[in-house]
Amino acid sequence: MGRRTAAADAVGMVAGYALDSLLGDPRRWHPVAGFGRAAGALERRVYRADRRAGAVFTAVAVGAPVLLGVAVSRVTRRHPAARVLVVAAGTWTVLGGRTLRHEAKVMGTALRAGDLPAARHRLGHLCGRDPSGLDEGELARATVESVAENTSDAVVAPLVWGALAGLPGLLGYRAANTLDAMVGHRSPRYARFGTPAARLDDLLNLVPARLTGLLTVAAAPTVHGDRERARQVWRRDRHDHPSPNAGQCEAAMAGALGVRLGGRNVYFGRCEVRPFLGDGPRPEARHLKRAARLSGTVGLAALTLAAVWPLTGGRLVAATGRALLRHPSRQFAARLGSLGRGSGR
């Protein structure tokens, strides 16, 4: 990748992130929604209750956006201004940070007002749990867990893949993540058909989820959390979650907020009892604003790393990652703190 092309990709990702922060998801004609409808039509044509059919479905549904991204990237390779525009549009399309933070704040407002019916209705915007029997504490817990996981899925991971693979990475990651949401769960219909999509999503999130955990630990002081305690909880509890990736994000969030996550969840009539993450009390409505603010700070930090990556060939980011793996430094946490305060989130 030439320097001008790398610079165009970096500027495009920053511009796309700014659009998401200012405008949120497009209210009409959202490309991801259009992709979901197309994937649904493809599923109806190829569905069989076996993994081979699921693999074909996943390959076609993810491969098409990747090929589109490759074609557009080649066309704009010698046209930096056009490349900035298409990367900005692609980044805006695949990010969901503003919407995620908004939903957390709306949930917090409903819980503080004691409006449990509204809060239960709103939970469907964040996750697929059955909210009918959830009290304030369980609704708050579900929200914090969703914010933690989706900070990786909807913000950090798209930026990581945009940095690594440009526009094809942005589009391919969002396609894979959308398929996982559509068919990657353990319902009777998708127990086998959805396995390839779920495995691909797990693979693509291995690095972003761990980066999200690292950045969450480092940013803990921005929400008045204890960075060292967050690091201890993250290192101790991150592998207790049944997901290889969600535990990284949720354990770090639990440590940063000083709360306890995990417990009994109900999905599609199926009950799961998950190990506890963290040592504090159950989350309350007051924790949701802090979770949203922490998510915003982590997103800004990830954007910085993603924008620097193409310009340095990954050397500076790799060095930062190695330093964070050893110990989140006070200086790095202080810089994250200034980012969080400056964002106003």
XYZ file of C-alpha atoms in Angstrom:
345
model
C 0.000 0.000 0.000
C 1.434 3.395 -1.032
C 1.770 6.218 1.430
C -0.919 8.318 -0.255
C -3.300 5.378 -0.249
C -2.562 4.666 3.405
C -3.120 8.310 4.287
C -6.423 8.321 2.388
C -7.584 5.228 4.271
C -6.615 6.791 7.605
C -8.388 10.067 6.836
C -11.431 8.165 5.590
C -11.711 6.138 8.790
C -11.424 9.267 10.927
C -14.085 11.005 8.827
C -16.378 7.980 8.991
C -15.979 7.773 12.759
C -16.838 11.470 13.015
C -19.975 10.933 10.930
C -21.070 8.084 13.181
C -20.399 10.174 16.296
C -22.360 13.135 14.928
C -25.193 11.439 13.051
C -25.410 7.850 14.249
C -26.915 5.212 11.983
C -28.706 6.393 8.827
C -32.423 6.465 9.612
C -33.518 5.377 6.154
C -31.964 3.038 3.597
C -29.284 1.737 5.930
C -26.890 -0.417 3.842
C -26.511 -2.975 6.647
C -30.288 -3.411 6.758
C -30.274 -3.878 2.988
C -27.535 -6.468 3.324
C -29.605 -8.251 5.968
C -32.579 -8.461 3.615
C -30.396 -9.800 0.808
C -28.812 -12.348 3.153
C -32.266 -13.401 4.322
C -33.339 -14.005 0.728
C -30.184 -16.041 0.094
C -30.791 -18.079 3.231
C -34.282 -19.021 2.063
C -32.804 -20.364 -1.183
C -29.903 -22.388 0.236
C -31.080 -23.378 3.721
C -30.664 -26.960 4.837
C -30.148 -28.129 8.398
C -26.457 -28.914 7.923
C -23.129 -27.116 8.178
C -22.201 -27.494 4.520
C -25.172 -25.398 3.444
C -24.295 -22.908 6.168
C -20.724 -22.705 4.885
C -21.913 -21.976 1.331
C -24.301 -19.338 2.642
C -21.577 -17.692 4.731
C -18.992 -17.750 1.928
C -21.341 -16.119 -0.576
C -22.830 -13.579 1.822
C -19.435 -12.447 3.143
C -17.528 -12.857 -0.110
C -19.781 -10.508 -2.083
C -19.135 -7.419 0.104
C -15.423 -8.242 0.244
C -15.219 -8.416 -3.558
C -17.135 -5.143 -3.806
C -14.637 -3.551 -1.436
C -11.697 -4.910 -3.442
C -13.131 -3.544 -6.688
C -13.785 -0.083 -5.254
C -10.346 -0.008 -3.628
C -8.661 -0.774 -6.954
C -10.648 1.875 -8.791
C -9.762 4.543 -6.210
C -6.130 3.496 -5.715
C -4.798 6.484 -7.673
C -7.542 8.898 -6.606
C -6.984 9.822 -2.936
C -9.967 12.178 -2.642
C -12.374 9.563 -3.963
C -10.790 6.956 -1.718
C -11.285 9.148 1.352
C -14.970 9.490 0.467
C -15.636 5.785 -0.041
C -13.686 4.739 3.069
C -15.512 7.401 5.095
C -18.862 6.167 3.796
C -17.911 2.556 4.482
C -16.694 3.335 7.987
C -19.840 5.292 8.824
C -21.957 2.441 7.496
C -20.331 -0.280 9.598
C -19.876 1.574 12.900
C -22.555 1.677 15.588
C -20.929 3.508 18.480
C -23.305 6.449 18.796
C -26.381 4.234 18.625
C -24.919 1.880 21.238
C -24.211 4.707 23.673
C -27.619 6.245 23.020
C -29.414 2.995 23.804
C -27.491 2.625 27.069
C -28.433 6.150 28.123
C -32.090 5.664 27.174
C -32.159 2.470 29.233
C -30.618 4.332 32.163
C -33.261 7.050 31.928
C -36.081 4.486 31.911
C -34.648 2.628 34.903
C -34.109 5.799 36.921
C -37.738 6.714 36.260
C -38.845 3.274 37.459
C -40.441 2.540 34.075
C -39.697 -1.182 33.847
C -42.104 -1.865 30.926
C -40.307 0.742 28.803
C -36.909 -0.606 29.852
C -37.914 -4.177 29.025
C -39.164 -3.079 25.621
C -35.937 -1.182 25.000
C -33.694 -4.139 25.813
C -34.518 -5.666 22.449
C -32.515 -2.863 20.813
C -29.390 -4.164 22.561
C -29.606 -7.948 22.828
C -31.792 -10.999 22.280
C -32.594 -11.885 25.887
C -36.118 -12.451 27.116
C -36.770 -9.302 29.201
C -40.215 -10.226 30.527
C -39.084 -11.312 33.991
C -36.107 -8.995 34.469
C -35.967 -6.493 37.327
C -33.977 -3.252 37.393
C -30.706 -4.932 38.335
C -30.982 -7.584 35.633
C -31.928 -5.024 32.993
C -28.944 -2.906 34.010
C -26.674 -5.964 33.904
C -27.888 -6.943 30.445
C -27.239 -3.402 29.243
C -23.706 -3.220 30.660
C -22.854 -6.623 29.171
C -24.256 -5.588 25.790
C -22.345 -2.304 25.828
C -19.135 -4.158 26.684
C -19.498 -6.758 23.932
C -20.799 -4.374 21.293
C -18.026 -1.869 21.923
C -15.889 -4.551 20.318
C -18.386 -5.763 17.712
C -19.722 -2.385 16.579
C -16.708 -0.113 17.055
C -13.297 -1.648 17.724
C -13.513 -4.661 15.403
C -14.613 -2.712 12.302
C -11.787 -0.236 12.898
C -9.260 -3.048 13.341
C -10.288 -4.706 10.098
C -10.403 -1.354 8.321
C -6.826 -0.726 9.428
C -5.668 -4.205 8.403
C -7.538 -4.627 5.127
C -9.040 -1.284 4.139
C -12.524 -1.095 2.657
C -12.750 -4.876 2.012
C -11.984 -5.445 5.694
C -14.648 -2.987 6.819
C -17.361 -4.491 4.631
C -16.339 -8.110 5.157
C -16.273 -7.794 8.929
C -19.690 -6.137 9.102
C -21.138 -8.799 6.805
C -19.769 -11.622 8.968
C -20.953 -9.988 12.184
C -24.423 -9.418 10.734
C -24.664 -13.060 9.670
C -23.692 -14.147 13.175
C -26.546 -12.061 14.577
C -28.948 -13.558 12.033
C -28.063 -17.260 12.117
C -25.229 -17.744 14.614
C -27.359 -18.617 17.629
C -28.268 -22.021 19.010
C -31.926 -22.166 18.088
C -33.218 -25.448 16.600
C -33.236 -23.979 13.082
C -29.669 -22.679 13.180
C -27.884 -25.145 15.460
C -25.980 -26.574 12.464
C -26.658 -24.169 9.594
C -25.441 -21.183 11.614
C -22.228 -22.774 12.894
C -19.944 -21.554 10.042
C -21.133 -17.964 10.470
C -20.648 -18.147 14.231
C -17.153 -19.618 13.888
C -16.117 -16.995 11.341
C -17.352 -14.217 13.616
C -15.430 -15.726 16.541
C -12.263 -15.834 14.444
C -12.578 -12.273 13.177
C -13.122 -10.980 16.714
C -10.188 -12.724 18.396
C -7.852 -9.730 18.140
C -10.452 -6.924 18.427
C -12.016 -8.380 21.577
C -8.656 -8.593 23.316
C -7.780 -5.085 22.213
C -11.129 -3.913 23.582
C -10.324 -5.540 26.907
C -6.901 -3.894 27.033
C -8.256 -0.460 26.164
C -11.120 -0.798 28.648
C -8.659 -1.591 31.427
C -6.415 1.310 30.450
C -9.387 3.698 30.261
C -10.907 2.712 33.631
C -9.801 5.972 35.330
C -11.927 7.977 32.866
C -15.036 6.663 34.655
C -13.485 6.848 38.128
C -12.497 3.186 38.017
C -9.360 1.592 39.428
C -7.110 0.598 36.537
C -5.120 -1.945 38.528
C -8.265 -3.571 39.890
C -9.752 -3.647 36.398
C -6.615 -5.364 35.129
C -6.793 -7.981 37.880
C -10.456 -8.772 37.198
C -9.855 -8.908 33.448
C -6.910 -11.288 33.745
C -8.697 -13.505 36.264
C -12.207 -13.729 34.794
C -11.883 -13.219 31.026
C -11.739 -16.951 30.233
C -14.743 -17.871 32.408
C -17.269 -16.700 29.810
C -18.591 -19.320 27.332
C -17.679 -17.019 24.434
C -13.969 -16.835 23.553
C -14.362 -13.114 22.892
C -17.219 -11.643 24.924
C -15.518 -12.568 28.185
C -12.565 -10.347 27.291
C -14.802 -7.297 26.991
C -17.227 -8.059 29.815
C -14.573 -8.925 32.399
C -12.712 -5.691 31.645
C -15.935 -3.674 31.873
C -16.868 -5.344 35.166
C -13.474 -4.478 36.615
C -13.511 -0.902 35.315
C -16.995 -0.172 36.698
C -16.515 -2.168 39.899
C -19.604 -4.325 39.305
C -20.416 -8.012 38.990
C -21.653 -9.347 35.665
C -22.829 -12.821 34.670
C -25.628 -14.984 36.010
C -28.835 -16.393 34.559
C -29.802 -15.429 30.992
C -32.765 -16.634 28.922
C -32.509 -16.783 25.106
C -35.235 -18.129 22.828
C -36.713 -20.092 25.733
C -33.307 -21.571 26.605
C -31.728 -20.773 29.990
C -27.981 -20.255 30.460
C -26.267 -19.775 33.815
C -22.929 -18.058 33.318
C -20.052 -17.592 35.786
C -19.792 -14.280 37.570
C -17.300 -11.721 36.272
C -16.060 -9.134 38.761
C -16.465 -8.756 42.501
C -18.718 -5.734 43.012
C -22.482 -5.326 43.370
C -24.979 -5.850 40.572
C -25.090 -2.965 38.095
C -27.650 -0.245 38.683
C -29.102 2.483 36.496
C -26.302 4.844 37.533
C -23.699 2.559 35.969
C -25.150 2.793 32.471
C -23.988 6.341 31.786
C -20.493 5.380 32.932
C -20.540 2.318 30.681
C -21.547 4.477 27.709
C -18.796 6.998 28.473
C -16.211 4.237 28.780
C -17.350 2.754 25.475
C -16.858 6.134 23.800
C -13.356 6.514 25.208
C -12.377 3.018 24.069
C -13.728 3.806 20.610
C -11.634 6.968 20.348
C -8.525 5.089 21.434
C -9.206 2.343 18.877
C -9.715 4.963 16.171
C -6.343 6.503 16.991
C -4.602 3.143 16.697
C -6.490 2.243 13.507
C -5.615 5.551 11.840
C -1.939 5.267 12.788
C -1.623 1.644 11.643
C -1.662 2.220 7.842
C 0.745 5.153 8.137
C 3.386 3.268 10.138
C 2.976 -0.218 8.735
C 1.671 -1.267 12.134
C 4.970 -0.733 13.945
C 3.770 1.908 16.406
C 0.522 0.079 17.135
C 2.326 -3.224 17.657
C 4.694 -1.556 20.113
C 1.730 -0.042 21.960
C 0.028 -3.435 22.121
C 3.117 -5.092 23.557
C 3.393 -2.373 26.200
C -0.264 -2.752 27.135
C 0.060 -6.516 27.405
C 2.843 -6.076 29.934
C 1.015 -3.444 31.949
C -1.369 -0.594 31.038
C 0.821 2.425 31.674
C -0.240 5.417 33.715
C 0.719 7.746 30.877
C -1.405 5.857 28.344
C -4.360 5.809 30.753
C -3.956 9.547 31.340
C -4.091 10.160 27.584
C -7.237 8.065 27.330
C -8.666 10.134 30.158
C -8.089 13.336 28.235
C -9.753 11.776 25.182
C -12.778 10.761 27.221
C -13.172 14.187 28.812
C -12.713 15.895 25.486
C -15.379 13.784 23.794
C -18.103 15.005 26.143
C -19.686 11.565 26.200
